[in-house]
């Protein structure tokens, strides 16, 4: 019953939003809320802006896209600021077809769908409200009723420019139904909807020999000619083409570059002049964003054809490349899995990250600089700190190739291989090795992967595997060290005692003999070397630790081995190095003794409780790390 109540609430809310009045009433509304008279481009831009904008690493991040589009911040910023923003300001950009160009499964269709769904929701809010002449099949802008000779006066009074002419049908209705009294024409609020064909249209080309131009511009209703006596009577015309129905909003032109020329010329007129020709009528005005999408190969073929030159200058091309950030690629997979029927399958930690590493490596171009390899480049792109490199290096790398991200493995391929792994394994848990194995097997079945590319991609799988080996060892290392919590604390206290004596140039007292001894340099260096602290840097590192201890003490807090991230890592690594033999024996023993079994169970419990594994994946991880340590 809960869902039925929500349906009822939605219906009653829609009833509350409905508005109907005369043109005179509408003008009062325009005076009060001038944004109701905004253009289609302006409405889309404001919809994106109103959802929220944040600054992140020098880029604008639009909340409108952030829940569906991942890792494309720069491309989306360019789209909004170089197309939608100037188009909203009525600059010449709005007289262009927006063409999204990018590789398959790169997010072009998702982007257009988001704009459509966004417009539907936005038109139900106050800022996105749309009003139209009641009974008009094209949902015409009421301001078209204002005669041309009065439009300058209207602009002076209202500050709103009126573009476009009254359609043939509404010109006739104004005379016949309202006796020419513009102020009495009925106006209603409309809600944009793709399903109801209100302000949102989709045109998909089919066979050029059989597809009719009427699909775009509407057609004559022959059954009414006897009644109205002429094909040029607008009442005998069905204004039901996609260009008619998408008026006031957006029309998606799928596979535009595969379309027959006669369809494209209508787009030229519409984008450049704001009108198109239909039937035996004067030009029909329409206000809508035309958005198309294509891949790079089709686009190159299109611009090489001299016959298309007139269209070239009427198109704004916006590249939509693949995402190049590992963390964002993970989010893409998480979303795709969440939306599927396998969302209940346990995916072990790092599985999607390792798959994302492989995918991003296939999309990156080799750096021209000799001091940066592909792996470092991948880390820098993902916002990781890579020693010796900074943001200027990152910007330099991004400028090396303009077309980076326009090729490589697409997300659908990875999700297909993950799905295949889940189905084949027949257990409710998969790990990184399962997915890497499946990705490797799938390369043979991928139709567009050449032998050279296959060799290159196999190498990337090996790189991703090595990265996973390090992650797996570190994960088990943490779990084992936590099981030796007391050992970690003792080692930390011992280290800190020696550091304090070293910095204060004092001596320590031997707990057994009571004699004074020098700080244990060997112990301190054995810990510091775990995180790459050089001989020259040891003094500064030790002094930093003492400063941290003092700062915490002033706040009444106690320093422990979690208080300093780098020192914690050093203690864990040192302990793990000392415990390596124990880990080897414990994880690889075919028949572990009681003590070993207890230790395994402790580590498995830690992996489950604190690291996101389940029983199956935790035991698989331990066996794998045991085999790595025994090599």
Coordinates of C-alpha atoms in Angstrom, one line a residue:
X1 CA 0.0 0.0 0.0
X2 CA 3.0 2.3 0.6
X3 CA 3.8 2.5 -3.1
X4 CA 0.1 3.2 -3.9
X5 CA 0.2 6.1 -1.4
X6 CA 3.2 7.5 -3.1
X7 CA 1.5 7.3 -6.5
X8 CA -1.4 9.2 -5.1
X9 CA 0.9 11.8 -3.6
X10 CA 2.7 12.2 -6.9
X11 CA -0.7 12.7 -8.7
X12 CA -2.0 15.2 -6.2
X13 CA 1.3 17.1 -6.4
X14 CA 1.1 17.3 -10.2
X15 CA -2.5 18.7 -9.8
X16 CA -1.1 21.4 -7.5
X17 CA 1.5 22.3 -10.1
X18 CA -0.9 22.8 -12.9
X19 CA -1.6 26.3 -14.0
X20 CA -3.9 27.8 -16.6
X21 CA -4.7 31.4 -17.4
X22 CA -5.0 34.0 -20.2
X23 CA -2.0 35.6 -21.9
X24 CA -2.7 38.7 -19.8
X25 CA -2.3 36.5 -16.6
X26 CA 0.9 35.0 -18.1
X27 CA 2.5 38.4 -18.6
X28 CA 1.9 39.1 -14.9
X29 CA 3.7 35.9 -14.1
X30 CA 6.6 36.8 -16.5
X31 CA 6.9 40.2 -14.7
X32 CA 7.1 38.4 -11.3
X33 CA 9.3 35.4 -12.5
X34 CA 11.2 36.4 -15.7
X35 CA 13.0 33.0 -15.8
X36 CA 9.8 31.3 -17.0
X37 CA 10.5 32.9 -20.4
X38 CA 14.0 31.5 -20.7
X39 CA 15.2 29.7 -23.8
X40 CA 15.8 25.9 -24.0
X41 CA 19.6 26.3 -23.8
X42 CA 19.3 28.7 -20.8
X43 CA 16.9 26.2 -19.0
X44 CA 19.4 23.4 -19.5
X45 CA 22.3 25.5 -18.3
X46 CA 20.4 26.7 -15.2
X47 CA 19.3 23.1 -14.5
X48 CA 22.9 22.1 -14.3
X49 CA 24.0 25.1 -12.2
X50 CA 21.1 24.9 -9.8
X51 CA 22.1 21.3 -8.9
X52 CA 25.3 22.7 -7.4
X53 CA 28.9 23.4 -8.4
X54 CA 32.1 22.7 -6.4
X55 CA 35.8 23.4 -7.0
X56 CA 38.0 20.3 -6.9
X57 CA 41.7 20.3 -7.8
X58 CA 41.2 23.4 -10.0
X59 CA 38.2 21.9 -11.8
X60 CA 34.5 22.7 -11.5
X61 CA 32.6 19.6 -10.4
X62 CA 28.8 19.7 -11.3
X63 CA 26.6 17.8 -8.8
X64 CA 24.1 17.3 -11.6
X65 CA 26.5 14.7 -13.2
X66 CA 28.5 13.5 -10.2
X67 CA 26.2 10.5 -9.3
X68 CA 26.3 9.0 -12.8
X69 CA 29.4 10.3 -14.6
X70 CA 32.8 9.4 -13.1
X71 CA 36.2 10.8 -13.9
X72 CA 35.0 13.1 -16.7
X73 CA 35.2 16.4 -14.7
X74 CA 37.4 18.2 -17.3
X75 CA 35.2 17.1 -20.3
X76 CA 32.0 18.1 -18.4
X77 CA 33.4 21.4 -17.4
X78 CA 34.3 22.1 -21.0
X79 CA 30.8 21.1 -22.1
X80 CA 29.1 23.4 -19.6
X81 CA 31.4 26.4 -19.8
X82 CA 32.1 26.3 -23.5
X83 CA 28.7 25.3 -24.9
X84 CA 25.8 25.6 -22.4
X85 CA 27.0 28.8 -20.7
X86 CA 27.5 30.9 -23.8
X87 CA 24.4 29.3 -25.4
X88 CA 22.4 30.4 -22.4
X89 CA 23.6 34.0 -22.9
X90 CA 22.2 33.8 -26.5
X91 CA 25.7 33.9 -28.0
X92 CA 26.2 32.3 -31.4
X93 CA 27.2 28.9 -29.9
X94 CA 23.5 28.2 -29.5
X95 CA 23.1 28.1 -33.2
X96 CA 25.2 25.0 -33.4
X97 CA 24.4 21.3 -33.2
X98 CA 26.1 19.8 -30.1
X99 CA 28.0 16.6 -31.2
X100 CA 29.4 14.4 -28.4
X101 CA 32.3 12.4 -29.8
X102 CA 34.0 9.6 -27.9
X103 CA 34.7 5.9 -27.8
X104 CA 32.0 3.2 -27.2
X105 CA 30.6 2.9 -23.7
X106 CA 32.3 6.1 -22.8
X107 CA 29.2 7.8 -21.3
X108 CA 27.8 9.8 -24.3
X109 CA 24.3 8.2 -24.1
X110 CA 24.3 8.3 -20.3
X111 CA 25.1 12.1 -20.5
X112 CA 22.2 12.7 -22.9
X113 CA 19.8 10.5 -20.9
X114 CA 20.8 12.5 -17.8
X115 CA 19.9 15.8 -19.6
X116 CA 16.5 14.3 -20.6
X117 CA 15.6 13.0 -17.1
X118 CA 17.0 16.2 -15.6
X119 CA 14.7 18.4 -17.8
X120 CA 11.7 16.3 -16.9
X121 CA 12.3 16.8 -13.1
X122 CA 13.4 20.4 -13.5
X123 CA 10.2 21.4 -15.4
X124 CA 8.3 20.3 -12.3
X125 CA 10.2 22.8 -10.1
X126 CA 9.7 26.6 -9.9
X127 CA 13.0 27.5 -11.6
X128 CA 12.4 25.2 -14.5
X129 CA 8.6 25.9 -15.1
X130 CA 7.6 25.9 -18.8
X131 CA 4.4 27.6 -20.1
X132 CA 2.9 27.1 -23.6
X133 CA -0.1 28.1 -25.6
X134 CA -2.9 25.7 -24.6
X135 CA -3.9 23.1 -27.2
X136 CA -0.7 23.6 -29.3
X137 CA 0.8 20.3 -30.5
X138 CA 4.2 22.0 -30.5
X139 CA 3.8 23.5 -27.0
X140 CA 4.6 26.9 -28.4
X141 CA 6.2 29.8 -26.5
X142 CA 3.4 32.2 -25.5
X143 CA 5.6 35.2 -26.2
X144 CA 5.4 34.4 -29.9
X145 CA 1.9 36.0 -29.7
X146 CA 3.5 39.4 -29.3
X147 CA 3.5 41.1 -32.8
X148 CA 6.9 41.9 -34.3
X149 CA 6.4 45.7 -34.2
X150 CA 5.9 45.6 -30.4
X151 CA 8.8 43.4 -29.4
X152 CA 11.2 46.3 -28.9
X153 CA 8.7 47.9 -26.5
X154 CA 8.3 44.5 -24.7
X155 CA 12.0 44.2 -24.3
X156 CA 12.2 47.8 -22.8
X157 CA 9.5 46.9 -20.3
X158 CA 10.3 43.3 -19.4
X159 CA 14.0 42.9 -20.3
X160 CA 13.2 39.8 -22.3
X161 CA 14.0 39.3 -26.0
X162 CA 11.3 37.5 -28.1
X163 CA 12.6 35.3 -30.9
X164 CA 10.5 33.3 -33.4
X165 CA 7.2 33.7 -35.1
X166 CA 3.7 32.3 -34.3
X167 CA 3.2 29.0 -35.9
X168 CA 0.6 28.6 -38.8
X169 CA -1.8 26.7 -36.6
X170 CA -1.8 29.2 -33.7
X171 CA -2.0 32.1 -36.2
X172 CA -5.2 30.6 -37.4
X173 CA -6.5 29.8 -33.9
X174 CA -5.8 33.4 -32.8
X175 CA -8.1 34.7 -35.4
X176 CA -10.8 32.0 -35.4
X177 CA -11.0 31.1 -31.7
X178 CA -10.0 34.4 -30.0
X179 CA -11.0 37.0 -32.6
X180 CA -7.5 38.3 -32.7
X181 CA -7.5 39.2 -29.0
X182 CA -4.0 38.1 -27.9
X183 CA -4.7 38.9 -24.2
X184 CA -7.5 36.2 -24.1
X185 CA -5.4 33.3 -25.5
X186 CA -5.3 30.5 -23.0
X187 CA -1.8 29.6 -21.6
X188 CA -1.0 26.5 -19.6
X189 CA 1.9 25.1 -17.6
X190 CA 3.5 22.0 -19.3
X191 CA 5.8 19.3 -17.9
X192 CA 8.5 18.1 -20.2
X193 CA 8.3 14.3 -20.8
X194 CA 10.0 12.0 -23.3
X195 CA 7.3 9.4 -22.8
X196 CA 4.5 11.8 -23.5
X197 CA 6.5 13.6 -26.3
X198 CA 6.4 16.9 -24.6
X199 CA 9.6 19.0 -25.1
X200 CA 11.9 16.0 -25.4
X201 CA 12.4 14.0 -28.6
X202 CA 14.6 11.2 -30.0
X203 CA 15.3 10.7 -33.6
X204 CA 17.0 7.5 -34.8
X205 CA 17.8 7.1 -38.5
X206 CA 16.8 3.9 -40.2
X207 CA 17.1 2.8 -43.9
X208 CA 17.4 6.0 -45.9
X209 CA 15.3 4.5 -48.7
X210 CA 12.3 3.9 -46.4
X211 CA 12.6 6.6 -43.7
X212 CA 10.2 9.5 -44.2
X213 CA 11.1 13.2 -43.5
X214 CA 7.7 13.3 -41.8
X215 CA 9.4 11.5 -38.8
X216 CA 11.2 14.8 -38.3
X217 CA 8.8 17.5 -39.4
X218 CA 5.3 16.0 -39.2
X219 CA 2.9 15.2 -42.0
X220 CA -0.4 15.9 -43.7
X221 CA -3.4 14.2 -42.2
X222 CA -5.1 13.1 -45.5
X223 CA -8.3 12.1 -43.6
X224 CA -9.0 15.8 -42.8
X225 CA -8.4 17.3 -46.3
X226 CA -12.0 16.7 -47.3
X227 CA -13.1 18.5 -44.2
X228 CA -10.7 21.5 -44.5
X229 CA -10.4 21.5 -48.3
X230 CA -6.7 22.2 -48.6
X231 CA -3.3 20.6 -47.8
X232 CA -2.1 24.1 -46.8
X233 CA -4.7 24.4 -44.0
X234 CA -2.7 23.9 -40.8
X235 CA -5.6 22.0 -39.2
X236 CA -5.0 19.3 -41.9
X237 CA -1.4 18.9 -40.7
X238 CA -0.1 16.7 -37.9
X239 CA 2.6 18.6 -36.1
X240 CA 4.0 15.4 -34.6
X241 CA 7.5 15.0 -36.0
X242 CA 10.4 14.9 -33.5
X243 CA 11.4 18.5 -34.3
X244 CA 7.8 19.6 -33.5
X245 CA 7.5 17.6 -30.3
X246 CA 11.0 18.5 -29.0
X247 CA 10.2 22.2 -29.1
X248 CA 11.0 24.0 -25.8
X249 CA 13.5 21.3 -24.8
X250 CA 15.9 18.9 -26.3
X251 CA 16.1 16.5 -29.2
X252 CA 18.6 13.6 -29.3
X253 CA 19.7 12.8 -32.8
X254 CA 21.1 9.3 -32.6
X255 CA 23.7 8.2 -35.1
X256 CA 23.4 11.6 -36.8
X257 CA 26.4 11.1 -39.1
X258 CA 24.8 7.9 -40.6
X259 CA 21.7 9.9 -41.6
X260 CA 20.6 10.8 -45.1
X261 CA 21.5 14.4 -46.2
X262 CA 17.9 15.5 -46.6
X263 CA 17.4 15.1 -42.8
X264 CA 20.5 17.0 -41.9
X265 CA 19.5 20.1 -43.9
X266 CA 16.5 20.6 -41.7
X267 CA 18.9 20.7 -38.7
X268 CA 21.0 23.4 -40.4
X269 CA 18.0 25.7 -40.8
X270 CA 16.8 24.9 -37.3
X271 CA 20.1 25.6 -35.5
X272 CA 21.1 28.6 -37.6
X273 CA 17.8 30.4 -38.0
X274 CA 15.7 28.8 -35.3
X275 CA 13.1 27.5 -37.8
X276 CA 12.4 24.7 -40.2
X277 CA 10.2 24.0 -43.2
X278 CA 7.3 21.7 -43.0
X279 CA 4.5 21.1 -45.5
X280 CA 3.1 24.1 -47.4
X281 CA 3.6 26.6 -44.7
X282 CA 5.8 29.4 -43.8
X283 CA 8.9 28.6 -41.8
X284 CA 8.0 27.1 -38.3
X285 CA 9.9 28.5 -35.3
X286 CA 11.3 26.0 -32.8
X287 CA 13.5 26.5 -29.7
X288 CA 15.4 23.3 -28.8
X289 CA 18.9 21.9 -28.2
X290 CA 19.9 19.4 -30.9
X291 CA 22.4 16.9 -29.4
X292 CA 24.0 14.1 -31.3
X293 CA 26.7 11.6 -30.5
X294 CA 29.1 9.6 -32.6
X295 CA 32.5 7.8 -32.4
X296 CA 35.8 9.2 -33.6
X297 CA 36.0 6.9 -36.7
X298 CA 32.6 8.0 -38.0
X299 CA 33.4 11.7 -37.3
X300 CA 36.7 11.5 -39.3
X301 CA 34.9 9.9 -42.2
X302 CA 32.2 12.6 -42.0
X303 CA 34.5 15.6 -42.1
X304 CA 36.6 14.1 -44.9
X305 CA 33.5 14.2 -47.2
X306 CA 33.5 17.6 -49.0
X307 CA 29.7 17.4 -49.4
X308 CA 29.3 17.9 -45.6
X309 CA 31.3 21.1 -45.4
X310 CA 28.2 23.3 -44.8
X311 CA 27.5 21.2 -41.7
X312 CA 31.0 21.3 -40.3
X313 CA 30.8 24.9 -39.2
X314 CA 27.3 24.4 -37.7
X315 CA 28.6 21.6 -35.4
X316 CA 30.3 22.0 -32.0
X317 CA 32.3 18.9 -31.2
X318 CA 32.7 18.0 -27.6
X319 CA 35.1 15.1 -26.9
X320 CA 33.8 12.6 -24.2
X321 CA 36.9 10.4 -23.6
X322 CA 37.1 7.4 -21.3
X323 CA 37.8 8.0 -17.6
X324 CA 41.5 7.9 -16.8
X325 CA 41.3 7.7 -13.0
X326 CA 41.5 4.3 -11.3
X327 CA 39.4 5.3 -8.3
X328 CA 36.6 6.7 -10.6
X329 CA 36.7 3.6 -12.8
X330 CA 36.0 1.6 -9.6
X331 CA 32.9 3.7 -9.0
X332 CA 31.7 3.0 -12.6
X333 CA 32.0 -0.8 -11.9
X334 CA 30.3 -0.5 -8.5
X335 CA 27.4 1.4 -10.1
X336 CA 27.0 -1.1 -12.9
X337 CA 27.1 -4.0 -10.5
X338 CA 24.7 -2.3 -8.1
X339 CA 22.2 -1.9 -11.0
X340 CA 22.5 -5.6 -12.0
X341 CA 21.1 -8.9 -10.6
X342 CA 24.5 -9.9 -9.1
X343 CA 24.7 -7.2 -6.5
X344 CA 24.4 -9.8 -3.8
X345 CA 27.7 -11.6 -4.8
X346 CA 30.6 -10.8 -2.5
X347 CA 33.4 -9.1 -4.4
X348 CA 36.6 -9.2 -2.3
X349 CA 38.4 -5.9 -1.5
X350 CA 40.8 -4.6 -4.3
X351 CA 39.1 -6.8 -7.0
X352 CA 37.5 -3.8 -8.8
X353 CA 40.6 -1.6 -8.1
X354 CA 42.8 -4.2 -9.8
X355 CA 40.4 -4.5 -12.8
X356 CA 40.3 -0.7 -13.0
X357 CA 44.1 -0.5 -13.0
X358 CA 44.2 -2.8 -16.0
X359 CA 41.5 -0.8 -17.8
X360 CA 43.1 2.6 -17.2
X361 CA 46.5 1.3 -18.3
X362 CA 45.0 0.3 -21.7
X363 CA 43.7 3.9 -22.2
X364 CA 46.9 5.8 -21.2
X365 CA 49.5 6.9 -23.8
X366 CA 53.2 6.3 -23.0
X367 CA 54.7 9.4 -21.4
X368 CA 57.1 11.3 -23.6
X369 CA 59.2 12.1 -20.5
X370 CA 61.8 9.4 -19.8
X371 CA 61.6 9.8 -16.0
X372 CA 57.9 8.8 -15.7
X373 CA 56.6 5.3 -16.6
X374 CA 53.0 4.3 -17.2
X375 CA 52.4 3.2 -13.7
X376 CA 53.6 6.5 -12.1
X377 CA 51.5 8.3 -14.7
X378 CA 48.4 6.3 -13.7
X379 CA 49.0 7.1 -10.0
X380 CA 49.5 10.8 -10.7
X381 CA 46.3 10.9 -12.7
X382 CA 44.4 9.4 -9.8
X383 CA 45.6 12.1 -7.4
X384 CA 48.2 9.9 -5.6
X385 CA 51.4 11.4 -4.2
X386 CA 54.3 10.1 -6.2
X387 CA 57.6 11.1 -4.7
X388 CA 59.5 13.6 -6.7
X389 CA 56.5 14.8 -8.8
X390 CA 54.0 17.6 -8.3
X391 CA 51.0 19.2 -9.9
X392 CA 53.0 20.9 -12.6
X393 CA 54.3 17.4 -13.7
X394 CA 50.7 16.3 -13.9
X395 CA 49.6 19.2 -16.0
X396 CA 52.6 18.7 -18.3
X397 CA 51.6 15.0 -18.8
X398 CA 48.0 16.0 -19.6
X399 CA 49.1 18.3 -22.3
X400 CA 51.3 15.7 -24.1
X401 CA 48.3 14.1 -25.9
X402 CA 45.1 15.8 -26.9
X403 CA 43.3 12.5 -27.8
X404 CA 44.3 10.5 -24.6
X405 CA 41.4 8.4 -23.4
X406 CA 39.8 8.0 -26.8
X407 CA 40.8 4.3 -27.1
X408 CA 41.4 1.3 -24.8
X409 CA 39.2 -1.2 -23.0
X410 CA 35.6 0.0 -22.3
X411 CA 33.8 -0.6 -19.0
X412 CA 31.2 -2.9 -20.5
X413 CA 34.0 -5.4 -21.4
X414 CA 35.2 -5.5 -17.8
X415 CA 31.7 -5.9 -16.4
X416 CA 31.0 -8.7 -18.9
X417 CA 34.1 -10.5 -17.7
X418 CA 33.2 -9.9 -14.1
X419 CA 29.7 -11.3 -14.8
X420 CA 31.3 -14.3 -16.6
X421 CA 33.5 -14.9 -13.5
X422 CA 30.5 -14.9 -11.2
X423 CA 28.5 -17.3 -13.3
X424 CA 31.4 -19.7 -13.9
X425 CA 32.7 -19.8 -10.3
X426 CA 29.3 -20.7 -8.9
X427 CA 30.2 -19.5 -5.4
X428 CA 28.9 -16.3 -3.8
X429 CA 32.4 -14.7 -3.8
X430 CA 35.0 -13.6 -6.4
X431 CA 38.5 -12.1 -6.0
X432 CA 41.0 -10.1 -8.0
X433 CA 42.7 -13.2 -9.4
X434 CA 39.4 -14.6 -10.7
X435 CA 38.7 -11.3 -12.5
X436 CA 42.3 -10.9 -13.9
X437 CA 42.1 -14.5 -15.2
X438 CA 38.7 -13.8 -16.9
X439 CA 40.0 -10.5 -18.4
X440 CA 42.9 -12.4 -19.9
X441 CA 40.7 -15.2 -21.4
X442 CA 38.4 -12.6 -22.8
X443 CA 41.1 -10.9 -24.9
X444 CA 41.0 -13.8 -27.4
X445 CA 37.2 -13.3 -27.9
X446 CA 37.3 -9.5 -28.3
X447 CA 36.8 -8.8 -32.0
X448 CA 38.6 -5.5 -32.2
X449 CA 41.8 -6.5 -30.4
X450 CA 44.7 -7.1 -32.8
X451 CA 47.5 -9.5 -31.9
X452 CA 49.8 -6.6 -31.1
X453 CA 47.2 -5.0 -28.8
X454 CA 46.7 -8.4 -27.2
X455 CA 50.4 -8.7 -26.3
X456 CA 50.3 -5.2 -24.9
X457 CA 47.2 -5.8 -22.8
X458 CA 48.6 -9.1 -21.5
X459 CA 51.5 -7.1 -20.2
X460 CA 49.1 -4.7 -18.4
X461 CA 47.4 -7.7 -16.8
X462 CA 50.8 -8.8 -15.5
X463 CA 51.4 -5.2 -14.1
X464 CA 48.0 -5.2 -12.4
X465 CA 48.7 -8.7 -11.0
X466 CA 52.0 -7.5 -9.5
X467 CA 50.2 -4.5 -7.9
X468 CA 47.6 -6.9 -6.5
X469 CA 50.4 -9.1 -5.0
X470 CA 51.7 -6.1 -3.1
X471 CA 48.2 -5.2 -1.9
X472 CA 47.5 -8.7 -0.8
X473 CA 50.7 -9.0 1.2
X474 CA 50.1 -5.6 2.8
X475 CA 46.5 -6.7 3.8
X476 CA 47.7 -9.9 5.4
X477 CA 50.6 -8.0 7.0
X478 CA 48.1 -5.6 8.7
X479 CA 45.9 -8.5 9.9
X480 CA 48.9 -10.4 11.4
X481 CA 50.4 -7.4 13.0
X482 CA 47.1 -6.5 14.6
X483 CA 47.0 -10.0 16.0
X484 CA 50.4 -9.0 17.6
X485 CA 49.1 -5.8 19.0
X486 CA 51.2 -6.1 22.2
X487 CA 54.3 -6.7 20.1
X488 CA 53.6 -3.5 18.1
X489 CA 53.1 -1.5 21.3
X490 CA 56.3 -2.8 22.8
X491 CA 58.3 -2.2 19.6
X492 CA 56.9 1.4 19.5
X493 CA 57.7 2.2 23.1
X494 CA 61.3 0.8 22.6
X495 CA 61.8 2.9 19.5
X496 CA 60.4 6.1 21.2
X497 CA 62.7 5.7 24.2
X498 CA 65.7 5.5 21.9
X499 CA 64.6 8.4 19.8
X500 CA 64.1 10.6 22.9
X501 CA 67.6 9.7 24.1
X502 CA 69.1 10.4 20.7
X503 CA 67.4 13.8 20.3
X504 CA 68.3 14.8 23.9
X505 CA 71.8 13.5 23.5
X506 CA 71.3 11.4 26.7
X507 CA 71.7 7.7 27.6
X508 CA 69.3 4.9 28.3
X509 CA 69.3 2.7 31.4
X510 CA 69.5 -1.1 30.8
X511 CA 66.4 -2.6 32.5
X512 CA 68.4 -5.7 33.6
X513 CA 71.8 -4.5 34.6
X514 CA 70.9 -0.8 35.4
X515 CA 73.9 0.5 33.5
X516 CA 73.8 3.4 31.2
X517 CA 73.9 2.6 27.4
X518 CA 73.8 4.6 24.2
X519 CA 70.6 4.8 22.1
X520 CA 70.2 1.6 19.9
X521 CA 71.0 3.0 16.4
X522 CA 70.6 -0.4 14.8
X523 CA 67.0 -0.8 16.2
X524 CA 66.0 2.7 15.1
X525 CA 67.4 2.3 11.6
X526 CA 65.8 -1.1 11.1
X527 CA 62.4 0.5 11.6
X528 CA 63.1 3.8 9.7
X529 CA 64.5 1.9 6.7
X530 CA 61.1 0.2 6.2
X531 CA 59.7 3.4 4.9
X532 CA 62.8 4.7 3.1
X533 CA 64.1 7.2 5.6
X534 CA 67.7 7.9 4.5
X535 CA 70.7 8.3 6.8
X536 CA 70.7 12.0 6.1
X537 CA 66.9 12.3 6.9
X538 CA 66.8 10.3 10.1
X539 CA 67.5 13.2 12.5
X540 CA 64.7 15.3 11.0
X541 CA 62.3 12.4 11.2
X542 CA 63.1 11.6 14.8
X543 CA 62.8 15.3 15.8
X544 CA 59.4 15.4 14.0
X545 CA 58.2 12.4 16.1
X546 CA 59.2 14.2 19.4
X547 CA 57.4 17.4 18.3
X548 CA 54.3 15.3 17.6
X549 CA 54.5 13.7 21.1
X550 CA 54.9 17.1 22.7
X551 CA 51.9 18.5 20.8
X552 CA 49.7 15.7 21.8
X553 CA 50.9 15.9 25.5
X554 CA 49.8 19.6 25.6
X555 CA 46.3 18.5 24.6
X556 CA 46.3 15.8 27.3
X557 CA 46.5 13.0 24.7
X558 CA 48.9 10.1 24.6
X559 CA 51.0 9.2 21.6
X560 CA 50.6 5.6 20.3
X561 CA 51.6 3.9 17.2
X562 CA 48.5 5.0 15.4
X563 CA 49.3 8.7 16.0
X564 CA 51.8 8.9 13.1
X565 CA 50.8 7.3 9.8
X566 CA 54.4 6.8 8.4
X567 CA 55.7 5.5 11.7
X568 CA 52.8 3.1 12.0
X569 CA 53.6 1.8 8.5
X570 CA 57.2 1.4 9.5
X571 CA 56.3 -0.5 12.7
X572 CA 53.9 -2.8 10.8
X573 CA 56.5 -3.5 8.1
X574 CA 59.2 -4.2 10.7
X575 CA 57.0 -6.6 12.6
X576 CA 55.9 -8.3 9.5
X577 CA 59.5 -8.7 8.3
X578 CA 60.2 -10.3 11.7
X579 CA 57.0 -12.4 11.5
X580 CA 57.4 -13.4 7.8
X581 CA 58.5 -17.0 8.7
X582 CA 55.5 -17.3 11.1
X583 CA 53.2 -16.2 8.3
X584 CA 54.8 -18.5 5.8
X585 CA 54.4 -21.5 8.1
X586 CA 50.9 -20.6 9.3
X587 CA 49.4 -19.9 5.9
X588 CA 51.0 -22.8 4.0
X589 CA 50.8 -25.6 6.5
X590 CA 48.5 -28.3 5.1
X591 CA 47.7 -29.6 8.6
X592 CA 48.3 -26.7 10.9
X593 CA 48.8 -27.4 14.6
X594 CA 46.5 -25.9 17.3
X595 CA 48.6 -22.8 17.7
X596 CA 48.8 -22.1 14.0
X597 CA 45.0 -22.8 13.6
X598 CA 44.3 -20.3 16.4
X599 CA 46.4 -17.7 14.6
X600 CA 44.8 -18.3 11.2
X601 CA 41.3 -17.9 12.8
X602 CA 42.4 -14.6 14.4
X603 CA 43.7 -13.3 11.1
X604 CA 40.6 -14.4 9.2
X605 CA 38.4 -12.8 11.8
X606 CA 40.4 -9.5 11.5
X607 CA 40.1 -9.6 7.7
X608 CA 36.3 -10.1 7.9
X609 CA 35.6 -7.6 10.6
X610 CA 38.0 -4.8 9.6
X611 CA 38.9 -5.2 5.9
X612 CA 35.6 -6.2 4.2
X613 CA 36.3 -9.9 3.4
X614 CA 34.0 -12.8 3.9
X615 CA 35.1 -16.2 5.1
X616 CA 35.7 -17.6 1.6
X617 CA 37.7 -14.6 0.3
X618 CA 39.7 -14.2 3.5
X619 CA 40.9 -17.9 3.4
X620 CA 41.6 -17.5 -0.4
X621 CA 43.7 -14.4 0.4
X622 CA 45.7 -16.2 3.1
X623 CA 46.5 -19.2 0.9
X624 CA 47.6 -16.9 -1.9
X625 CA 49.9 -14.8 0.3
X626 CA 51.3 -18.0 1.8
X627 CA 52.2 -19.2 -1.7
X628 CA 53.7 -15.8 -2.6
X629 CA 55.9 -15.8 0.6
X630 CA 57.1 -19.4 -0.2
X631 CA 58.3 -18.6 -3.7

